[in-house]
mmCIF file of C-alpha atoms in Angstrom:
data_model
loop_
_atom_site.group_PDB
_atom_site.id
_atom_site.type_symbol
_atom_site.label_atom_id
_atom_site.label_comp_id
_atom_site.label_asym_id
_atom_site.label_seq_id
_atom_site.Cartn_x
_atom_site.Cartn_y
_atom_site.Cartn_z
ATOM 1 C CA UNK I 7 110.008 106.978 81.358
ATOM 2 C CA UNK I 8 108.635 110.023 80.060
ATOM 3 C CA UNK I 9 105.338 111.671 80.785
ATOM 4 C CA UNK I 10 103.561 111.148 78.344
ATOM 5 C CA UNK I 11 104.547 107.278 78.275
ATOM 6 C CA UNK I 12 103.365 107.343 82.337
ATOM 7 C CA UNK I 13 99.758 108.948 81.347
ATOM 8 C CA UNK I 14 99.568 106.529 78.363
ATOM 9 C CA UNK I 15 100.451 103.762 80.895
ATOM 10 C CA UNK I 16 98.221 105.186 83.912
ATOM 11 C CA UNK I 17 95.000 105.143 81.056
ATOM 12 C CA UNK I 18 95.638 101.835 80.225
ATOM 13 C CA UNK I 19 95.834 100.674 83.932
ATOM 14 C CA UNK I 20 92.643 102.723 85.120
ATOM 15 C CA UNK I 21 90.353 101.979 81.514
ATOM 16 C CA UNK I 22 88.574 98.567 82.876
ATOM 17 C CA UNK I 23 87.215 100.855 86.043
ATOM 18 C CA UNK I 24 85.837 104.152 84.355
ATOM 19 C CA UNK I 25 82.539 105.318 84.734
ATOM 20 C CA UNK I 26 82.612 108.639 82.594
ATOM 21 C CA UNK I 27 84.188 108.243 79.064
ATOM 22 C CA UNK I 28 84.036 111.724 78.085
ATOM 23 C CA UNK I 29 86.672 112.025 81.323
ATOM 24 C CA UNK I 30 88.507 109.187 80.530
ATOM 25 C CA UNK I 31 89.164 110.616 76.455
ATOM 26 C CA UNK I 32 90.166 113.835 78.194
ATOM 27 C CA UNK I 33 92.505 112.059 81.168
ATOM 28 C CA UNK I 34 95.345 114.584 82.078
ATOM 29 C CA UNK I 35 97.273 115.509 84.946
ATOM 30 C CA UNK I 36 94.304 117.140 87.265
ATOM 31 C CA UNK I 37 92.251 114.005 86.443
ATOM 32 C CA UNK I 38 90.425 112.506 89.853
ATOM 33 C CA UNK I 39 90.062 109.489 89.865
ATOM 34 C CA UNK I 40 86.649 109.476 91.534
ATOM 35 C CA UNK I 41 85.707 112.640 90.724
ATOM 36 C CA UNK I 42 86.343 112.881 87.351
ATOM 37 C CA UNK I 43 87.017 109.295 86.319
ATOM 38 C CA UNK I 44 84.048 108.086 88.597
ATOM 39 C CA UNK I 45 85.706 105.235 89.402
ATOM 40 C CA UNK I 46 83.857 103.265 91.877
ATOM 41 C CA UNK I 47 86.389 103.458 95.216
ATOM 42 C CA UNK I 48 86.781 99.521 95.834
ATOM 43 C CA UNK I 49 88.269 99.525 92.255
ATOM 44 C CA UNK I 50 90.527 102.012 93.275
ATOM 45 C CA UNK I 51 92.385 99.255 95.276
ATOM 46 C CA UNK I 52 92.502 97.555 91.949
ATOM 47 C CA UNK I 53 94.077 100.063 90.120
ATOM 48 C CA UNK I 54 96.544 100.609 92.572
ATOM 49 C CA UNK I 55 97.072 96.879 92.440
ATOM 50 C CA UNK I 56 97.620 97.010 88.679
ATOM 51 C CA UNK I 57 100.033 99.706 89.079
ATOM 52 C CA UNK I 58 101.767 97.973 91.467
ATOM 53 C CA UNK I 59 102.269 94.994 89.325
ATOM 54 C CA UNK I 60 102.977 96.891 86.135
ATOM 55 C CA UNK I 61 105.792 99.285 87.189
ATOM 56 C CA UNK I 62 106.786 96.388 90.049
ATOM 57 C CA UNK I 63 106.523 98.996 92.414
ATOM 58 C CA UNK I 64 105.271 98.739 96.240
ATOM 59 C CA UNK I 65 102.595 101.098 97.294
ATOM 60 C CA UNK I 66 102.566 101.447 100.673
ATOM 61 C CA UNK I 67 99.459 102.813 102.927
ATOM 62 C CA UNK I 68 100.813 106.488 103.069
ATOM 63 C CA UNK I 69 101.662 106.644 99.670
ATOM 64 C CA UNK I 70 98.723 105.563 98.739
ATOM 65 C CA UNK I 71 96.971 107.463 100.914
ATOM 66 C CA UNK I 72 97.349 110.740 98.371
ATOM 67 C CA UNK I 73 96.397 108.836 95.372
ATOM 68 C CA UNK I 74 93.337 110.346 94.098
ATOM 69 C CA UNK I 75 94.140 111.912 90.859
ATOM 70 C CA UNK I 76 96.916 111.320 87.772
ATOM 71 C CA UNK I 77 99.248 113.948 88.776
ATOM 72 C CA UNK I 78 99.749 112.378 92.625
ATOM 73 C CA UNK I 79 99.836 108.904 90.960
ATOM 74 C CA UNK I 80 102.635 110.156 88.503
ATOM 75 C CA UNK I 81 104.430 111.385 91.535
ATOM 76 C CA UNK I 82 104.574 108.210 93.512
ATOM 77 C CA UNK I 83 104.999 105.524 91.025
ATOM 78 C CA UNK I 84 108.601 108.471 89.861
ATOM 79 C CA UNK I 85 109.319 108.008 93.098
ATOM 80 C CA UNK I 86 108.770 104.382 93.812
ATOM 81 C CA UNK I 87 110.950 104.039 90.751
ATOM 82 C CA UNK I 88 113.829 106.361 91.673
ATOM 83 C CA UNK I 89 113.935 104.408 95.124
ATOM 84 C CA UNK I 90 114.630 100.921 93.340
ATOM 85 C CA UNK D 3 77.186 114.042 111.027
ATOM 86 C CA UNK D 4 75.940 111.364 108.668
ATOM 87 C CA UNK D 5 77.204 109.336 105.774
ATOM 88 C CA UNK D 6 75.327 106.417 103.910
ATOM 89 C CA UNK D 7 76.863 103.654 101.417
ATOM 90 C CA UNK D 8 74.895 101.265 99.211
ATOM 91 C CA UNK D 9 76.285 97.554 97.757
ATOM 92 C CA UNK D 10 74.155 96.136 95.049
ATOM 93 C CA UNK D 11 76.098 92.832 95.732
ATOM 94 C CA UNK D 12 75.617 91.213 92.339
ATOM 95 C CA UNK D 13 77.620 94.060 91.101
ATOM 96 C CA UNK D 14 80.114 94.103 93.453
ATOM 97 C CA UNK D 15 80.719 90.336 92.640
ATOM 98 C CA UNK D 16 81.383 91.245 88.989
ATOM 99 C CA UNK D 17 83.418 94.287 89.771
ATOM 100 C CA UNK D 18 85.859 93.366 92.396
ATOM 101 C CA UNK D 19 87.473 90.213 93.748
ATOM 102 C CA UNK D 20 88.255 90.360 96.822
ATOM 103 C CA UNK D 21 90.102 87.269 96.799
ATOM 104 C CA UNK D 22 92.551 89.129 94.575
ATOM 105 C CA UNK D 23 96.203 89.319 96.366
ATOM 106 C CA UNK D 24 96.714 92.100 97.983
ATOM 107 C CA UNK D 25 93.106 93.054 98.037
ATOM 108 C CA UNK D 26 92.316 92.470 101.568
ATOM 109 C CA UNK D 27 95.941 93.687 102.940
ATOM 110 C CA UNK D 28 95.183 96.994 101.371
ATOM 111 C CA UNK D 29 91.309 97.413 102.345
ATOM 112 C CA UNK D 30 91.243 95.625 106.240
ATOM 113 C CA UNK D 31 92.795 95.639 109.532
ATOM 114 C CA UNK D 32 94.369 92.402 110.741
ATOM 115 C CA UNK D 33 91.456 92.718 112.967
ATOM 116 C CA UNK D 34 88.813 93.049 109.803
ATOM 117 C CA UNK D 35 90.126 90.314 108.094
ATOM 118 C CA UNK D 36 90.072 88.442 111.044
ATOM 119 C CA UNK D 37 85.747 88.434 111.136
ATOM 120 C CA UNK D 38 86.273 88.211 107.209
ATOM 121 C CA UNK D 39 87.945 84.538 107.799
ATOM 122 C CA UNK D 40 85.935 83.666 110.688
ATOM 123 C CA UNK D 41 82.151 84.807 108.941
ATOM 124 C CA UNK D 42 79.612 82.431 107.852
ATOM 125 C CA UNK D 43 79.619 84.108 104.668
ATOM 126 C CA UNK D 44 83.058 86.153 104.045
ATOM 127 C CA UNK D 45 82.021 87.924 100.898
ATOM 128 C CA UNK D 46 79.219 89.078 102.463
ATOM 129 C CA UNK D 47 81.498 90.544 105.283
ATOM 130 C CA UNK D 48 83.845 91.794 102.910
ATOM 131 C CA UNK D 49 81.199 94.252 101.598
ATOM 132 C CA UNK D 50 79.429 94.853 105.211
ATOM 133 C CA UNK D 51 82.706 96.013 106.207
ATOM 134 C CA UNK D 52 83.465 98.299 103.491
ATOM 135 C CA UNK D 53 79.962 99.798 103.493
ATOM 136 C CA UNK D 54 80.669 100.708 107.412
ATOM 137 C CA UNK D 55 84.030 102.548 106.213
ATOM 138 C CA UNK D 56 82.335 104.230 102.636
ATOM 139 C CA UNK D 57 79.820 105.549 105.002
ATOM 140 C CA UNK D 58 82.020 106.773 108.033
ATOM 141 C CA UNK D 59 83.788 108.288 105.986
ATOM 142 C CA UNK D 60 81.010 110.073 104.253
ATOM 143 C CA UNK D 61 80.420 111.480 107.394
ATOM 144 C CA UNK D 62 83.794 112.123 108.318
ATOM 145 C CA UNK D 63 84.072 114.288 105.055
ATOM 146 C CA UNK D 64 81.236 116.620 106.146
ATOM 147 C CA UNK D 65 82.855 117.669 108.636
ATOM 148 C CA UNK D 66 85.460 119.661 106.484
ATOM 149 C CA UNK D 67 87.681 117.313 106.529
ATOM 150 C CA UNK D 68 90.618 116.555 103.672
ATOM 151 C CA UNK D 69 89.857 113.377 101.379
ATOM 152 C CA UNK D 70 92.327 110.632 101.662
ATOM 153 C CA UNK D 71 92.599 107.356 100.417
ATOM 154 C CA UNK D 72 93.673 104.772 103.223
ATOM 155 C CA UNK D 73 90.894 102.573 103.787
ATOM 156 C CA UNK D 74 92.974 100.386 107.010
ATOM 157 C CA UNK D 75 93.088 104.135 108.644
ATOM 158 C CA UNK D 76 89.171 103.670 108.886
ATOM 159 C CA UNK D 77 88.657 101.074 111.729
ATOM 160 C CA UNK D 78 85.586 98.953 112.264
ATOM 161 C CA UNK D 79 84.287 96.685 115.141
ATOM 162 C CA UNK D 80 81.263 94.560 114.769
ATOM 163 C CA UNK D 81 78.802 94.453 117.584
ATOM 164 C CA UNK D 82 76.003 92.353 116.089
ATOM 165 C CA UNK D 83 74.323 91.532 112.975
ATOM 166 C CA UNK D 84 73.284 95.149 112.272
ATOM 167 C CA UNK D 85 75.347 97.423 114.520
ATOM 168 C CA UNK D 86 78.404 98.541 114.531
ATOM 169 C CA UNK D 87 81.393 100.829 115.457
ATOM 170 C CA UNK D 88 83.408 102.645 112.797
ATOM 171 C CA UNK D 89 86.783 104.839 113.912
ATOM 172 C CA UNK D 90 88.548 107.638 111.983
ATOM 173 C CA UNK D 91 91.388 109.678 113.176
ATOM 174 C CA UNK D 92 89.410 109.127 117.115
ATOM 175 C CA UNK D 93 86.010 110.215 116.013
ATOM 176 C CA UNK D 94 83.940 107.456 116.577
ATOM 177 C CA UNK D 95 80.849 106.747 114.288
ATOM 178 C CA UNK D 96 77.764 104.130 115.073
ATOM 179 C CA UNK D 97 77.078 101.898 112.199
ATOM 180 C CA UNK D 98 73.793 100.058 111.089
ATOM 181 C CA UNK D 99 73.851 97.705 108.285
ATOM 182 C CA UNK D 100 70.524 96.519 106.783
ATOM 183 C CA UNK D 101 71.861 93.506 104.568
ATOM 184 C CA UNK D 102 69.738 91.112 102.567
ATOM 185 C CA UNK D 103 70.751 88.584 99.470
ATOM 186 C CA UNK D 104 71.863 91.331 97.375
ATOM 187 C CA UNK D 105 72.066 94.583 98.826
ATOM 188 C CA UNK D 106 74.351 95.875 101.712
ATOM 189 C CA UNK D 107 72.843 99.593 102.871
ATOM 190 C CA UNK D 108 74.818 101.432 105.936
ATOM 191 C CA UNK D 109 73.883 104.322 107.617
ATOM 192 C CA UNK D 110 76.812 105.907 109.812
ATOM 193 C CA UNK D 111 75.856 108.455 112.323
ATOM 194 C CA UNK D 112 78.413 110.460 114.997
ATOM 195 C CA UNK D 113 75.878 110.483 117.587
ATOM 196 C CA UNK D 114 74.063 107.443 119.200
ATOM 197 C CA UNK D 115 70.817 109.836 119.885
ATOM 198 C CA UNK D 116 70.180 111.464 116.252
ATOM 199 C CA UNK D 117 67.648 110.011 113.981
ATOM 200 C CA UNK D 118 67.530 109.779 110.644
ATOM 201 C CA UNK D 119 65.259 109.629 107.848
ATOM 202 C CA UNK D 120 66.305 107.007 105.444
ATOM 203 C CA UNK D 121 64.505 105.802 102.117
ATOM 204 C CA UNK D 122 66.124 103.101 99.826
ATOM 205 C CA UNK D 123 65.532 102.080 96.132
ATOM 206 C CA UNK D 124 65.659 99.884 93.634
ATOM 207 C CA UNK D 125 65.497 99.948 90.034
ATOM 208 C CA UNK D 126 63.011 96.538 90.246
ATOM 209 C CA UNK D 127 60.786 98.321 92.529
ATOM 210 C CA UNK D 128 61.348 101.806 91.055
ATOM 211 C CA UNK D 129 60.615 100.311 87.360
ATOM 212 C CA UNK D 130 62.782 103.097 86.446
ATOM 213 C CA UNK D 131 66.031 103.056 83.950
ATOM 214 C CA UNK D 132 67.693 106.199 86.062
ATOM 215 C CA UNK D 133 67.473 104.918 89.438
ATOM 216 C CA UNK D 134 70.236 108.246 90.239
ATOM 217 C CA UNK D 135 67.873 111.161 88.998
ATOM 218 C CA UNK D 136 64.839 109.415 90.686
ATOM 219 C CA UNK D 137 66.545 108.937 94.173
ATOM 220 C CA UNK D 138 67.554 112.233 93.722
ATOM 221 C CA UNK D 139 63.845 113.475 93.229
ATOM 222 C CA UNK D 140 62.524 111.591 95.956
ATOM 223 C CA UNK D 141 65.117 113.111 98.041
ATOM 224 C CA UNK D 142 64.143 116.796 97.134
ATOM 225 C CA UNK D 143 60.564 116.034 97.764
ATOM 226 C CA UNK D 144 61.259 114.664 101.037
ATOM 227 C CA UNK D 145 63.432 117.717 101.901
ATOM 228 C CA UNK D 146 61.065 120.536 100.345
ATOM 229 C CA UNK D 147 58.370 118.843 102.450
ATOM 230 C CA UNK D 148 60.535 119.176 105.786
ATOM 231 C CA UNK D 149 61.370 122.842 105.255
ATOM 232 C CA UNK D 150 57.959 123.508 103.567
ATOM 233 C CA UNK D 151 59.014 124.688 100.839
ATOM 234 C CA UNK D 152 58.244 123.868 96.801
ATOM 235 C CA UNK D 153 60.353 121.091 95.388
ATOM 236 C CA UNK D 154 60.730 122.716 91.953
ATOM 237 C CA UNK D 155 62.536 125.374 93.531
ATOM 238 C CA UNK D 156 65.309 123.027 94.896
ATOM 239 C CA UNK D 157 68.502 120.795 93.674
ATOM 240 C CA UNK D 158 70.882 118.969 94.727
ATOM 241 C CA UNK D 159 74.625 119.410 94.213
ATOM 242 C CA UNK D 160 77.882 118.002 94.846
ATOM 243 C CA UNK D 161 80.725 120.239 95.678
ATOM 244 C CA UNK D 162 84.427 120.176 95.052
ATOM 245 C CA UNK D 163 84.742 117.311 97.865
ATOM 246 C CA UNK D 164 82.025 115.425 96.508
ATOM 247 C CA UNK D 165 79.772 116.247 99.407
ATOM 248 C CA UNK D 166 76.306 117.173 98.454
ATOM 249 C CA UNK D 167 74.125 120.164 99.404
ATOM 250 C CA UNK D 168 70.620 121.307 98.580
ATOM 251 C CA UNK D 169 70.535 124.474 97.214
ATOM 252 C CA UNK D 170 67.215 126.830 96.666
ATOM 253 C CA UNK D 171 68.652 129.315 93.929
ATOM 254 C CA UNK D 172 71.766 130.482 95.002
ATOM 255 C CA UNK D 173 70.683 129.458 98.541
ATOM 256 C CA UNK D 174 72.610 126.489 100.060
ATOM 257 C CA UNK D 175 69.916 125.033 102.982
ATOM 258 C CA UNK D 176 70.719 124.082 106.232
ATOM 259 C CA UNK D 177 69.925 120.326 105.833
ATOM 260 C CA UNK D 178 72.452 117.484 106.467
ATOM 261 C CA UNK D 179 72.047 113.948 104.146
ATOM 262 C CA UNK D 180 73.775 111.286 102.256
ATOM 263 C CA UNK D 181 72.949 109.353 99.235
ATOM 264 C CA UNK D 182 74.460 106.549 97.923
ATOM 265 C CA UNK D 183 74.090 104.531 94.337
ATOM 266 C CA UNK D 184 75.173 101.467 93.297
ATOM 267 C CA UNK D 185 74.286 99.261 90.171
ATOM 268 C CA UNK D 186 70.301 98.350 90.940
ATOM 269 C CA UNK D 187 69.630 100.372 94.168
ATOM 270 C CA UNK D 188 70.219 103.986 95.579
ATOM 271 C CA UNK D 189 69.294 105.549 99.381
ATOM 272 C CA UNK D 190 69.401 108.449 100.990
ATOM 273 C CA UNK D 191 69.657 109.246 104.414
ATOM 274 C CA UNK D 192 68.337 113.031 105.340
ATOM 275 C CA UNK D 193 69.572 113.839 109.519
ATOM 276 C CA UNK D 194 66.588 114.745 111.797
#
């Protein structure tokens, strides 16, 4: 999976939970999901949820625990992958 | 330190489901989910609980700390109806939940003895359409009127960590608070 096909994937995952659209039209790597993205932090269980079940990876706690923006999210689901 | 966190439940119920699998197993503690199952009304736990942890670790942030995401790491016990104890990495935080039919507001503190000022809102009450900027300006009167100072001259800001400050000018003032805002109601909570 390339990058770009990750982000496109990632956008599609977080879209339902954005509060800021003018973030969300600009996602890129350095994109927080809080910060930026202003998603509200119990949905952020949800999009780790629906990352989980797209990629049919397993998130655990201290993977999970980094997850706050695209770049760190493209890092663990890489390596959730590779581990499989 | 102090950290606040507000629930406008009616939102909550349309944004998450905490029925969802995995939801719980990802959010609570065996012990959490524990009261969750055992509460007269679980939903209603589900979001008291999460409150206590949003606003811990409010407070926890203040004090410099690194944000994380691993909501289990934040531990809470219940000690009544209102009260109750929140634990990050050892620091322990007191907890008091003011919890009606559709809003959840929780005020953590560090210390049992500090007061607080707190002041919460509602667009009903409010009759306003930008319940954010008003709480806001309520919160830099209240502040300009502790320090004596004009509340023109002041705003609030968040910084990098998303913790906010009050700044006069350039001048960041010595004043510790937390808001929160959430669908139909907003509070602050300003330390004593």
């Amino acid at each position: 999976m390339t990058k770009e096909e990750m982000i496109a994937s990632l956008k599609k995952i977080v879209k339902p939970y954005i509060q800021d659209e003018a973030a969300f039209q600009n996602l890129n790597e350095e994109t927080d999901f809080i910060n930026d993205l202003k998603i509200n932090s119990a949905n952020l269980v949800d999009v780790i949820l629906d990352v989980e079940d797209e990629f049919d990876i397993e998130i655990d706690n201290e993977a999970m625990e980094k997850m706050l923006n695209v770049k760190a999210a493209m890092a663990i689901i890489s390596d959730k992958l590779a581990a499989k | 330190m102090i950290g606040n966190d507000i629930v406008d439940l009616q939102l909550a119920a349309v944004q998450s489901d905490w029925r969802r699998r995995g939801f719980l197993d990802k959010l609570y503690t065996q012990h959490e989910q524990e009261l969750i199952s055992n509460a007269k009304h679980p939903f209603k736990m589900v979001w008291r609980l999460w409150s206590m942890k949003e606003s811990a670790y409010k407070a926890f942030l203040r004090n410099d700390a690194k944000r994380f995401f691993n909501p289990r790491k934040i531990m809470c016990t219940i000690r009544d109806k209102e009260l109750g104890i929140v634990t990050i990495n050892k620091i322990k935080y007191q907890t008091r939940s003011e919890i009606t039919g559709t809003v959840i507001h929780t005020v953590a503190l560090e210390q049992k003895e500090v007061s607080c000022i707190s002041q919460l809102m509602s667009t009903k009450a409010q009759g306003t359409k930008d319940l954010s900027a008003e709480l806001k300006k309520t919160l830099v009167k209240q502040i300009a009127a502790i320090k004596s100072i004009e509340p023109l001259d002041l705003e609030v800001k968040k910084d990098t960590a998303g913790r906010p400050h009050c700044f006069q000018g350039n001048k960041q003032l010595n004043i510790t608070f937390s808001l929160s805002h959430h669908g139909n109601y907003g509070a602050y909570v300003i330390l004593n």
